[in-house]
mmCIF file of C-alpha atoms in Angstrom:
data_model
loop_
_atom_site.group_PDB
_atom_site.id
_atom_site.type_symbol
_atom_site.label_atom_id
_atom_site.label_comp_id
_atom_site.label_asym_id
_atom_site.label_seq_id
_atom_site.Cartn_x
_atom_site.Cartn_y
_atom_site.Cartn_z
ATOM 1 C CA MET A 212 0.009 -0.564 0.020
ATOM 2 C CA VAL A 213 2.755 2.097 0.887
ATOM 3 C CA THR A 214 4.977 1.462 -2.250
ATOM 4 C CA SER A 215 2.228 2.171 -4.549
ATOM 5 C CA GLU A 216 1.560 5.445 -2.971
ATOM 6 C CA VAL A 217 5.345 6.182 -3.250
ATOM 7 C CA PHE A 218 5.002 5.549 -6.796
ATOM 8 C CA LEU A 219 1.612 7.485 -7.451
ATOM 9 C CA PHE A 220 3.999 10.423 -6.362
ATOM 10 C CA PHE A 221 6.377 9.755 -9.204
ATOM 11 C CA ASN A 222 3.411 9.585 -11.400
ATOM 12 C CA VAL A 223 2.312 12.915 -10.855
ATOM 13 C CA THR A 224 5.658 14.372 -10.465
ATOM 14 C CA ARG A 225 6.959 13.041 -13.971
ATOM 15 C CA LYS A 226 4.042 14.341 -15.599
ATOM 16 C CA GLY A 227 5.335 18.668 -14.141
ATOM 17 C CA ARG A 228 2.075 18.101 -12.135
ATOM 18 C CA VAL A 229 1.869 18.341 -7.509
ATOM 19 C CA PRO A 230 -1.181 18.557 -7.400
ATOM 20 C CA VAL A 231 -2.074 18.817 -3.494
ATOM 21 C CA LEU A 232 -3.448 15.490 -3.021
ATOM 22 C CA ALA A 233 -0.356 13.831 -4.042
ATOM 23 C CA GLN A 234 1.052 15.498 -1.297
ATOM 24 C CA LEU A 235 -1.301 14.187 0.807
ATOM 25 C CA HIS A 236 -1.011 11.035 0.082
ATOM 26 C CA VAL A 237 3.719 11.270 0.353
ATOM 27 C CA GLY A 238 2.374 12.441 3.750
ATOM 28 C CA VAL A 239 -0.356 9.779 5.132
ATOM 29 C CA ALA A 240 2.776 7.027 3.251
ATOM 30 C CA ALA A 241 4.934 8.703 6.166
ATOM 31 C CA GLN A 242 3.570 7.859 8.797
ATOM 32 C CA ARG A 243 2.330 4.111 7.228
ATOM 33 C CA LEU A 244 5.916 3.539 7.361
ATOM 34 C CA GLN A 245 6.581 4.818 10.291
ATOM 35 C CA LYS A 246 4.237 2.760 12.671
ATOM 36 C CA ALA A 247 5.866 -0.056 10.849
ATOM 37 C CA MET A 248 9.167 -0.228 11.199
ATOM 38 C CA ASP A 249 7.907 0.733 14.168
ATOM 39 C CA ALA A 250 6.610 -2.520 14.757
ATOM 40 C CA VAL A 251 9.035 -4.571 13.642
ATOM 41 C CA GLN A 252 11.851 -2.811 15.249
ATOM 42 C CA ARG A 253 8.811 -4.716 18.863
ATOM 43 C CA GLY A 254 9.612 -7.637 17.048
ATOM 44 C CA ARG A 255 5.314 -7.629 16.418
ATOM 45 C CA PRO A 256 5.070 -6.509 12.266
ATOM 46 C CA ARG A 257 1.459 -5.354 11.668
ATOM 47 C CA HIS A 258 1.501 -6.968 7.989
ATOM 48 C CA ARG A 259 4.458 -9.499 6.115
ATOM 49 C CA HIS A 260 6.582 -8.658 4.525
ATOM 50 C CA SER A 261 9.865 -9.883 3.740
ATOM 51 C CA GLY A 262 13.532 -8.592 4.763
ATOM 52 C CA ASN A 263 13.896 -6.876 1.342
ATOM 53 C CA ASP A 264 10.410 -4.979 0.904
ATOM 54 C CA GLU A 265 11.213 -3.704 4.624
ATOM 55 C CA ALA A 266 15.113 -2.664 3.177
ATOM 56 C CA ARG A 267 13.063 -1.363 0.152
ATOM 57 C CA ARG A 268 10.854 1.186 1.629
ATOM 58 C CA PRO A 269 12.332 4.176 3.362
ATOM 59 C CA ILE A 270 14.167 3.821 -0.121
ATOM 60 C CA HIS A 271 11.342 4.345 -1.851
ATOM 61 C CA LEU A 272 10.205 7.644 -0.176
ATOM 62 C CA ALA A 273 13.382 9.040 0.639
ATOM 63 C CA GLY A 274 13.618 9.281 -3.110
ATOM 64 C CA ALA A 275 10.222 10.307 -3.083
ATOM 65 C CA GLN A 276 10.992 12.891 -1.200
ATOM 66 C CA GLU A 277 14.526 13.999 -2.741
ATOM 67 C CA THR A 278 12.745 14.618 -5.784
ATOM 68 C CA ARG A 279 10.329 16.070 -4.828
ATOM 69 C CA GLY A 280 12.369 18.607 -2.512
ATOM 70 C CA ALA A 281 14.630 19.005 -5.715
ATOM 71 C CA ARG A 282 12.106 19.457 -7.592
ATOM 72 C CA MET A 283 10.556 22.265 -5.891
ATOM 73 C CA GLY A 284 13.535 23.557 -4.599
ATOM 74 C CA ARG A 285 14.622 23.760 -8.731
ATOM 75 C CA ALA A 286 10.898 26.002 -9.315
ATOM 76 C CA GLU A 287 11.955 27.795 -6.538
ATOM 77 C CA SER A 288 15.317 28.724 -7.737
ATOM 78 C CA LEU A 289 13.523 29.641 -11.512
ATOM 79 C CA GLU A 290 10.847 32.034 -9.916
ATOM 80 C CA GLY A 291 12.995 34.222 -7.837
ATOM 81 C CA LYS A 292 15.076 34.272 -10.966
ATOM 82 C CA MET A 293 12.398 35.363 -12.713
ATOM 83 C CA SER A 294 11.658 37.548 -10.675
ATOM 84 C CA ALA A 295 14.917 39.395 -10.369
ATOM 85 C CA GLN A 296 15.317 39.808 -14.454
ATOM 86 C CA ASP A 297 16.023 42.539 -15.180
ATOM 87 C CA PRO A 298 11.983 44.294 -17.421
ATOM 88 C CA SER A 299 14.755 44.440 -21.107
ATOM 89 C CA ASP A 300 15.172 40.728 -20.199
ATOM 90 C CA LEU A 301 11.243 40.256 -21.101
ATOM 91 C CA TRP A 302 10.278 42.053 -23.987
ATOM 92 C CA SER A 303 8.656 38.510 -26.143
ATOM 93 C CA ARG A 304 8.051 38.361 -29.231
ATOM 94 C CA SER A 305 4.680 37.132 -29.580
ATOM 95 C CA ASP A 306 5.214 33.689 -30.923
ATOM 96 C CA GLY A 307 6.151 33.016 -27.427
ATOM 97 C CA GLU A 308 9.531 32.859 -28.261
ATOM 98 C CA ALA A 309 12.655 34.999 -25.865
ATOM 99 C CA GLU A 310 13.679 37.984 -27.407
ATOM 100 C CA LEU A 311 15.856 40.387 -24.879
ATOM 101 C CA LEU A 312 15.671 44.374 -25.729
ATOM 102 C CA GLN A 313 19.656 44.136 -26.231
ATOM 103 C CA ASP A 314 19.024 42.650 -30.044
ATOM 104 C CA LEU A 315 17.687 45.678 -31.029
ATOM 105 C CA GLY A 316 19.973 47.758 -32.877
ATOM 106 C CA TRP A 317 18.873 51.698 -31.523
ATOM 107 C CA TYR A 318 18.784 50.624 -28.001
ATOM 108 C CA HIS A 319 21.166 51.678 -26.098
ATOM 109 C CA GLY A 320 21.050 50.921 -22.418
ATOM 110 C CA ASN A 321 22.313 53.145 -19.906
ATOM 111 C CA LEU A 322 23.103 55.638 -21.961
ATOM 112 C CA THR A 323 22.487 59.362 -20.488
ATOM 113 C CA ARG A 324 20.590 61.964 -21.457
ATOM 114 C CA HIS A 325 22.854 64.561 -22.280
ATOM 115 C CA ALA A 326 25.089 62.123 -24.019
ATOM 116 C CA ALA A 327 21.910 60.978 -26.456
ATOM 117 C CA GLU A 328 21.463 64.623 -26.905
ATOM 118 C CA ALA A 329 24.926 64.914 -28.388
ATOM 119 C CA LEU A 330 24.953 61.949 -29.983
ATOM 120 C CA LEU A 331 21.835 62.690 -31.616
ATOM 121 C CA LEU A 332 22.473 66.745 -32.751
ATOM 122 C CA SER A 333 26.553 65.822 -33.736
ATOM 123 C CA ASN A 334 25.550 63.257 -35.937
ATOM 124 C CA GLY A 335 22.327 62.223 -35.987
ATOM 125 C CA CYS A 336 19.429 64.877 -38.374
ATOM 126 C CA ASP A 337 15.675 65.675 -38.128
ATOM 127 C CA GLY A 338 13.833 61.894 -37.128
ATOM 128 C CA SER A 339 16.728 60.675 -35.745
ATOM 129 C CA TYR A 340 15.466 58.564 -32.493
ATOM 130 C CA LEU A 341 17.438 55.944 -30.178
ATOM 131 C CA LEU A 342 16.174 53.936 -27.427
ATOM 132 C CA ARG A 343 17.310 54.403 -23.659
ATOM 133 C CA ASP A 344 16.937 53.675 -19.961
ATOM 134 C CA SER A 345 15.446 56.073 -18.034
ATOM 135 C CA ASN A 346 17.202 57.048 -15.437
ATOM 136 C CA GLU A 347 13.640 57.052 -13.122
ATOM 137 C CA ARG A 348 12.054 53.921 -12.390
ATOM 138 C CA THR A 349 12.858 50.842 -13.260
ATOM 139 C CA GLY A 350 11.058 49.252 -16.254
ATOM 140 C CA LEU A 351 11.118 53.554 -17.516
ATOM 141 C CA TYR A 352 12.870 53.680 -21.312
ATOM 142 C CA SER A 353 13.163 56.659 -22.868
ATOM 143 C CA LEU A 354 12.809 57.019 -26.383
ATOM 144 C CA SER A 355 15.184 60.169 -27.753
ATOM 145 C CA VAL A 356 14.564 62.371 -30.962
ATOM 146 C CA ARG A 357 15.757 64.404 -33.088
ATOM 147 C CA ALA A 358 13.826 67.203 -33.912
ATOM 148 C CA LYS A 359 15.165 70.331 -36.601
ATOM 149 C CA ASP A 360 17.458 71.928 -32.938
ATOM 150 C CA SER A 361 16.526 70.228 -30.498
ATOM 151 C CA VAL A 362 16.034 66.787 -29.027
ATOM 152 C CA LYS A 363 13.298 65.908 -26.952
ATOM 153 C CA HIS A 364 12.642 62.991 -24.803
ATOM 154 C CA PHE A 365 9.204 60.937 -24.578
ATOM 155 C CA HIS A 366 8.559 58.055 -21.783
ATOM 156 C CA VAL A 367 8.334 54.510 -23.091
ATOM 157 C CA GLU A 368 6.865 52.450 -20.041
ATOM 158 C CA TYR A 369 6.981 48.086 -19.827
ATOM 159 C CA THR A 370 3.998 47.368 -17.597
ATOM 160 C CA GLY A 371 4.567 43.924 -17.268
ATOM 161 C CA TYR A 372 2.866 42.195 -20.311
ATOM 162 C CA SER A 373 2.692 45.517 -22.726
ATOM 163 C CA PHE A 374 4.768 48.890 -23.971
ATOM 164 C CA LYS A 375 2.898 52.048 -24.012
ATOM 165 C CA PHE A 376 4.184 55.136 -26.546
ATOM 166 C CA GLY A 377 2.274 57.687 -26.966
ATOM 167 C CA PHE A 378 -1.768 56.146 -27.096
ATOM 168 C CA ASN A 379 -1.151 53.353 -28.313
ATOM 169 C CA GLU A 380 0.034 49.999 -26.273
ATOM 170 C CA PHE A 381 1.950 46.495 -27.707
ATOM 171 C CA SER A 382 1.820 43.412 -26.229
ATOM 172 C CA CYS A 383 5.416 42.209 -27.374
ATOM 173 C CA LEU A 384 8.708 43.941 -28.841
ATOM 174 C CA LYS A 385 7.386 42.987 -31.705
ATOM 175 C CA ASP A 386 4.066 44.987 -33.044
ATOM 176 C CA PHE A 387 6.476 47.235 -31.148
ATOM 177 C CA VAL A 388 9.420 47.648 -33.741
ATOM 178 C CA LYS A 389 7.016 47.459 -36.082
ATOM 179 C CA HIS A 390 4.784 50.137 -35.461
ATOM 180 C CA PHE A 391 8.568 52.196 -35.395
ATOM 181 C CA ALA A 392 9.195 50.853 -39.476
ATOM 182 C CA ASN A 393 6.405 52.685 -40.543
ATOM 183 C CA GLN A 394 7.811 55.983 -39.475
ATOM 184 C CA PRO A 395 5.205 57.151 -37.094
ATOM 185 C CA LEU A 396 4.672 60.828 -37.495
ATOM 186 C CA ILE A 397 4.683 62.075 -33.107
ATOM 187 C CA GLY A 398 3.932 65.202 -32.279
ATOM 188 C CA SER A 399 4.460 67.328 -28.126
ATOM 189 C CA GLU A 400 2.833 70.294 -26.582
ATOM 190 C CA THR A 401 4.916 72.860 -28.301
ATOM 191 C CA GLY A 402 2.508 71.526 -31.670
ATOM 192 C CA THR A 403 5.781 70.091 -33.482
ATOM 193 C CA LEU A 404 5.509 67.387 -35.630
ATOM 194 C CA ILE A 405 8.201 64.714 -36.123
ATOM 195 C CA VAL A 406 8.434 61.299 -38.396
ATOM 196 C CA LEU A 407 9.948 59.262 -37.175
ATOM 197 C CA LYS A 408 12.909 58.123 -39.473
ATOM 198 C CA HIS A 409 16.311 57.347 -38.906
ATOM 199 C CA PRO A 410 17.080 54.516 -35.806
ATOM 200 C CA TYR A 411 20.365 55.756 -34.559
ATOM 201 C CA PRO A 412 22.183 52.854 -34.134
ATOM 202 C CA ARG A 413 23.991 51.579 -30.704
ATOM 203 C CA LYS A 414 27.353 49.597 -33.305
ATOM 204 C CA VAL A 415 28.947 52.114 -35.684
ATOM 205 C CA GLU A 416 32.216 51.293 -37.199
ATOM 206 C CA GLU A 417 35.035 53.444 -35.076
ATOM 207 C CA PRO A 418 39.157 54.006 -37.581
ATOM 208 C CA SER A 419 42.001 53.379 -35.418
ATOM 209 C CA ILE A 420 43.658 55.605 -36.067
ATOM 210 C CA TYR A 421 45.372 57.726 -34.062
ATOM 211 C CA GLU A 422 48.033 60.857 -33.608
ATOM 212 C CA SER A 423 51.790 59.579 -32.154
ATOM 213 C CA VAL A 424 53.270 62.239 -29.363
ATOM 214 C CA ARG A 425 55.341 64.418 -30.831
ATOM 215 C CA VAL A 426 55.941 66.583 -28.149
ATOM 216 C CA HIS A 427 54.777 66.720 -24.510
ATOM 217 C CA THR A 428 55.857 69.383 -21.706
ATOM 218 C CA ALA A 429 53.996 70.994 -18.668
ATOM 219 C CA MET A 430 53.136 74.200 -17.901
ATOM 220 C CA GLN A 431 54.509 75.555 -14.903
ATOM 221 C CA THR A 432 51.519 76.794 -13.168
ATOM 222 C CA GLY A 433 51.412 75.590 -9.159
ATOM 223 C CA ARG A 434 48.156 73.851 -10.503
ATOM 224 C CA THR A 435 47.062 70.574 -8.693
ATOM 225 C CA GLU A 436 44.399 67.725 -8.851
ATOM 226 C CA SER A 437 42.034 69.690 -7.054
ATOM 227 C CA ASP A 438 42.124 72.618 -9.927
ATOM 228 C CA LEU A 439 41.135 69.204 -12.658
ATOM 229 C CA VAL A 440 37.481 69.735 -12.210
ATOM 230 C CA PRO A 441 35.275 68.745 -15.543
ATOM 231 C CA THR A 442 33.006 71.002 -16.622
ATOM 232 C CA ALA A 443 30.979 71.277 -19.263
ATOM 233 C CA PRO A 444 27.813 73.824 -20.946
ATOM 234 C CA SER A 445 24.224 71.289 -20.216
ATOM 235 C CA LEU A 446 23.052 70.674 -23.109
ATOM 236 C CA GLY A 447 18.967 69.642 -22.249
ATOM 237 C CA THR A 448 17.693 71.364 -25.769
ATOM 238 C CA LYS A 449 14.314 72.510 -26.539
ATOM 239 C CA GLU A 450 12.116 74.207 -29.058
ATOM 240 C CA GLY A 451 8.393 75.536 -29.587
ATOM 241 C CA TYR A 452 6.480 78.801 -31.015
ATOM 242 C CA LEU A 453 5.412 81.193 -27.778
ATOM 243 C CA THR A 454 4.152 84.889 -28.473
ATOM 244 C CA LYS A 455 6.322 87.434 -27.453
ATOM 245 C CA GLN A 456 6.216 90.432 -26.096
ATOM 246 C CA GLY A 457 7.292 93.541 -28.221
ATOM 247 C CA GLY A 458 9.840 95.519 -26.501
ATOM 248 C CA LEU A 459 8.924 99.365 -27.838
ATOM 249 C CA VAL A 460 5.495 98.478 -29.784
ATOM 250 C CA LYS A 461 4.016 95.858 -26.849
ATOM 251 C CA THR A 462 2.174 94.367 -29.493
ATOM 252 C CA TRP A 463 2.187 90.225 -28.847
ATOM 253 C CA LYS A 464 4.192 88.220 -31.633
ATOM 254 C CA THR A 465 4.117 84.748 -32.222
ATOM 255 C CA ARG A 466 8.201 83.522 -33.007
ATOM 256 C CA TRP A 467 9.731 80.205 -33.096
ATOM 257 C CA PHE A 468 12.423 80.184 -29.555
ATOM 258 C CA THR A 469 15.483 77.726 -29.606
ATOM 259 C CA LEU A 470 17.063 76.656 -26.400
ATOM 260 C CA HIS A 471 20.265 74.932 -26.973
ATOM 261 C CA ARG A 472 23.617 75.179 -24.228
ATOM 262 C CA ASN A 473 23.055 78.360 -23.080
ATOM 263 C CA GLU A 474 21.827 80.809 -26.102
ATOM 264 C CA LEU A 475 17.541 81.262 -26.229
ATOM 265 C CA LYS A 476 16.871 81.990 -29.448
ATOM 266 C CA TYR A 477 13.874 83.322 -32.182
ATOM 267 C CA PHE A 478 12.991 83.690 -34.881
ATOM 268 C CA LYS A 479 10.155 84.546 -37.308
ATOM 269 C CA ASP A 480 8.837 81.863 -37.748
ATOM 270 C CA GLN A 481 10.453 77.969 -37.913
ATOM 271 C CA MET A 482 12.242 78.031 -41.648
ATOM 272 C CA SER A 483 13.654 81.145 -40.914
ATOM 273 C CA PRO A 484 17.558 80.874 -41.239
ATOM 274 C CA GLU A 485 19.250 83.737 -39.449
ATOM 275 C CA PRO A 486 17.231 83.731 -35.205
ATOM 276 C CA ILE A 487 15.710 87.555 -35.198
ATOM 277 C CA ARG A 488 18.442 87.598 -31.162
ATOM 278 C CA ILE A 489 20.329 85.464 -29.439
ATOM 279 C CA LEU A 490 19.873 85.953 -25.592
ATOM 280 C CA ASP A 491 22.501 84.811 -23.234
ATOM 281 C CA LEU A 492 20.992 82.849 -20.709
ATOM 282 C CA THR A 493 24.185 83.836 -18.199
ATOM 283 C CA GLU A 494 23.194 87.088 -17.902
ATOM 284 C CA CYS A 495 19.960 85.808 -16.877
ATOM 285 C CA SER A 496 18.691 86.271 -13.503
ATOM 286 C CA ALA A 497 15.563 85.382 -12.894
ATOM 287 C CA VAL A 498 12.788 83.019 -14.847
ATOM 288 C CA GLN A 499 8.752 83.165 -13.273
ATOM 289 C CA PHE A 500 5.658 83.477 -13.438
ATOM 290 C CA ASP A 501 3.622 86.195 -15.128
ATOM 291 C CA TYR A 502 0.239 87.964 -14.231
ATOM 292 C CA SER A 503 0.980 90.696 -14.600
ATOM 293 C CA GLN A 504 0.060 90.760 -18.853
ATOM 294 C CA GLU A 505 -4.235 90.004 -19.177
ATOM 295 C CA ARG A 506 -2.999 86.630 -20.816
ATOM 296 C CA VAL A 507 -2.906 83.123 -19.491
ATOM 297 C CA ASN A 508 0.248 81.147 -19.845
ATOM 298 C CA CYS A 509 2.633 83.299 -19.435
ATOM 299 C CA PHE A 510 6.186 84.146 -18.349
ATOM 300 C CA CYS A 511 9.487 86.209 -17.679
ATOM 301 C CA LEU A 512 13.225 86.519 -18.590
ATOM 302 C CA VAL A 513 14.672 88.284 -16.793
ATOM 303 C CA PHE A 514 17.719 90.742 -17.935
ATOM 304 C CA PRO A 515 19.747 93.884 -16.312
ATOM 305 C CA PHE A 516 18.866 95.562 -20.131
ATOM 306 C CA ARG A 517 15.457 94.364 -20.175
ATOM 307 C CA THR A 518 12.782 91.775 -19.180
ATOM 308 C CA PHE A 519 10.756 89.667 -21.407
ATOM 309 C CA TYR A 520 6.883 88.379 -21.945
ATOM 310 C CA LEU A 521 6.559 84.944 -23.256
ATOM 311 C CA CYS A 522 2.718 83.480 -23.956
ATOM 312 C CA ALA A 523 2.812 79.295 -24.406
ATOM 313 C CA LYS A 524 -0.376 77.678 -26.075
ATOM 314 C CA THR A 525 -0.957 75.724 -22.620
ATOM 315 C CA GLY A 526 0.096 75.887 -18.990
ATOM 316 C CA VAL A 527 1.759 72.549 -19.260
ATOM 317 C CA GLU A 528 3.779 73.928 -22.279
ATOM 318 C CA ALA A 529 4.953 76.786 -19.854
ATOM 319 C CA ASP A 530 5.420 74.897 -17.340
ATOM 320 C CA GLU A 531 7.743 72.505 -19.230
ATOM 321 C CA TRP A 532 9.466 75.761 -21.077
ATOM 322 C CA ILE A 533 9.695 77.224 -17.244
ATOM 323 C CA LYS A 534 11.694 74.379 -15.746
ATOM 324 C CA ILE A 535 13.891 73.389 -18.451
ATOM 325 C CA LEU A 536 14.566 77.422 -18.342
ATOM 326 C CA ARG A 537 15.563 76.813 -14.356
ATOM 327 C CA TRP A 538 17.325 73.842 -14.599
ATOM 328 C CA LYS A 539 19.697 75.779 -16.975
ATOM 329 C CA LEU A 540 20.259 78.486 -15.005
ATOM 330 C CA SER A 541 20.991 77.167 -11.929
ATOM 331 C CA GLN A 542 23.479 75.214 -13.727
ATOM 332 C CA ILE A 543 24.617 77.812 -14.669
ATOM 333 C CA ARG A 544 25.628 79.328 -11.520
ATOM 334 C CA LYS A 545 26.942 76.116 -10.061
ATOM 335 C CA GLN A 546 29.703 76.526 -12.487
ATOM 336 C CA LEU A 547 30.079 79.537 -11.517
ATOM 337 C CA ASP A 548 30.499 78.556 -8.461
ATOM 338 C CA GLN A 549 32.890 76.020 -9.126
ATOM 339 C CA GLY A 550 35.076 78.430 -11.294
ATOM 340 C CA GLU A 551 34.961 81.148 -8.188
ATOM 341 C CA GLY A 552 36.421 78.187 -5.883
ATOM 342 C CA THR A 553 39.193 77.794 -7.857
ATOM 343 C CA ILE A 554 39.829 81.587 -8.130
ATOM 344 C CA ARG A 555 39.324 81.537 -4.832
ATOM 345 C CA SER A 556 42.345 78.861 -4.406
ATOM 346 C CA ARG A 557 45.584 79.719 -7.107
ATOM 347 C CA SER A 558 45.225 83.481 -5.126
ATOM 348 C CA PHE A 559 45.727 81.203 -1.857
ATOM 349 C CA ILE A 560 48.141 79.071 -3.207
ATOM 350 C CA PHE A 561 49.773 82.619 -4.800
ATOM 351 C CA LYS A 562 50.021 84.965 -1.826
#
């Protein structure tokens, strides 16, 4: 009886199913076997079995328990691996066959926002794009897209079973890529439309050519390693139409604005090659919402020589402009503070 129940457990586990009923059979078999062994030790066996049968029973049960433990251990191990698996490894094709996100030629992994803008602005063109990890949280990605003079960033979210981009939801990576193969048209709050035409590759052919050092010397300036402060202007680009108030004549006109490095330029329209004016943000002291004008969604930039009043079409768009401009000013101040710290340390050295 014990042996048949134990082998029933083997048959169940061999098919890959471990129901509660099979587990109960094993428990009952173990109790009966223990009672039989106790009876043998007392010299009063309940049933007549040969010595070989009695010797084999614990082996069958131990084998069943060991098999059950091993299978459960492997199942727990597999479950742990699946729960700890990176979301980028879970993008799959509709046929159920695993397909890693790393196999996508225009997925750039943990490329930073700054590096993505540098790549697309220097080596991309209008409509170039790439996919990268977002620095906000796991499972969130960023699609960086080159517009005319700026780079826009859009969220792509992995929900655990689908991928959301804009108003669309895709059940697998194959459908997501197919959507981009059809050159989708996307627009943002600024009203600009971009056709996604050119995926920017992660791997680019590079020449293995290096220059030879012919002259190598150093100026004895007294500088130390503390003076080696790495600095670079933040890219943080943005562009779009804003309505601007005139300087002398207080009329409102729509102009095309572009933000690149520390310069805010405005043009007559999007197609104009030359800007009407270039504003140096290193001279700007504040960016803030403005309620003094009889218009909504207005904000102003305060310069020593003038305050510029600008209005966006929506409150969301105005908020985006204010956030990016304030961030620019904070970066400029940070660089100025670092420069002043370096100057003070130098003056201390030469005293």
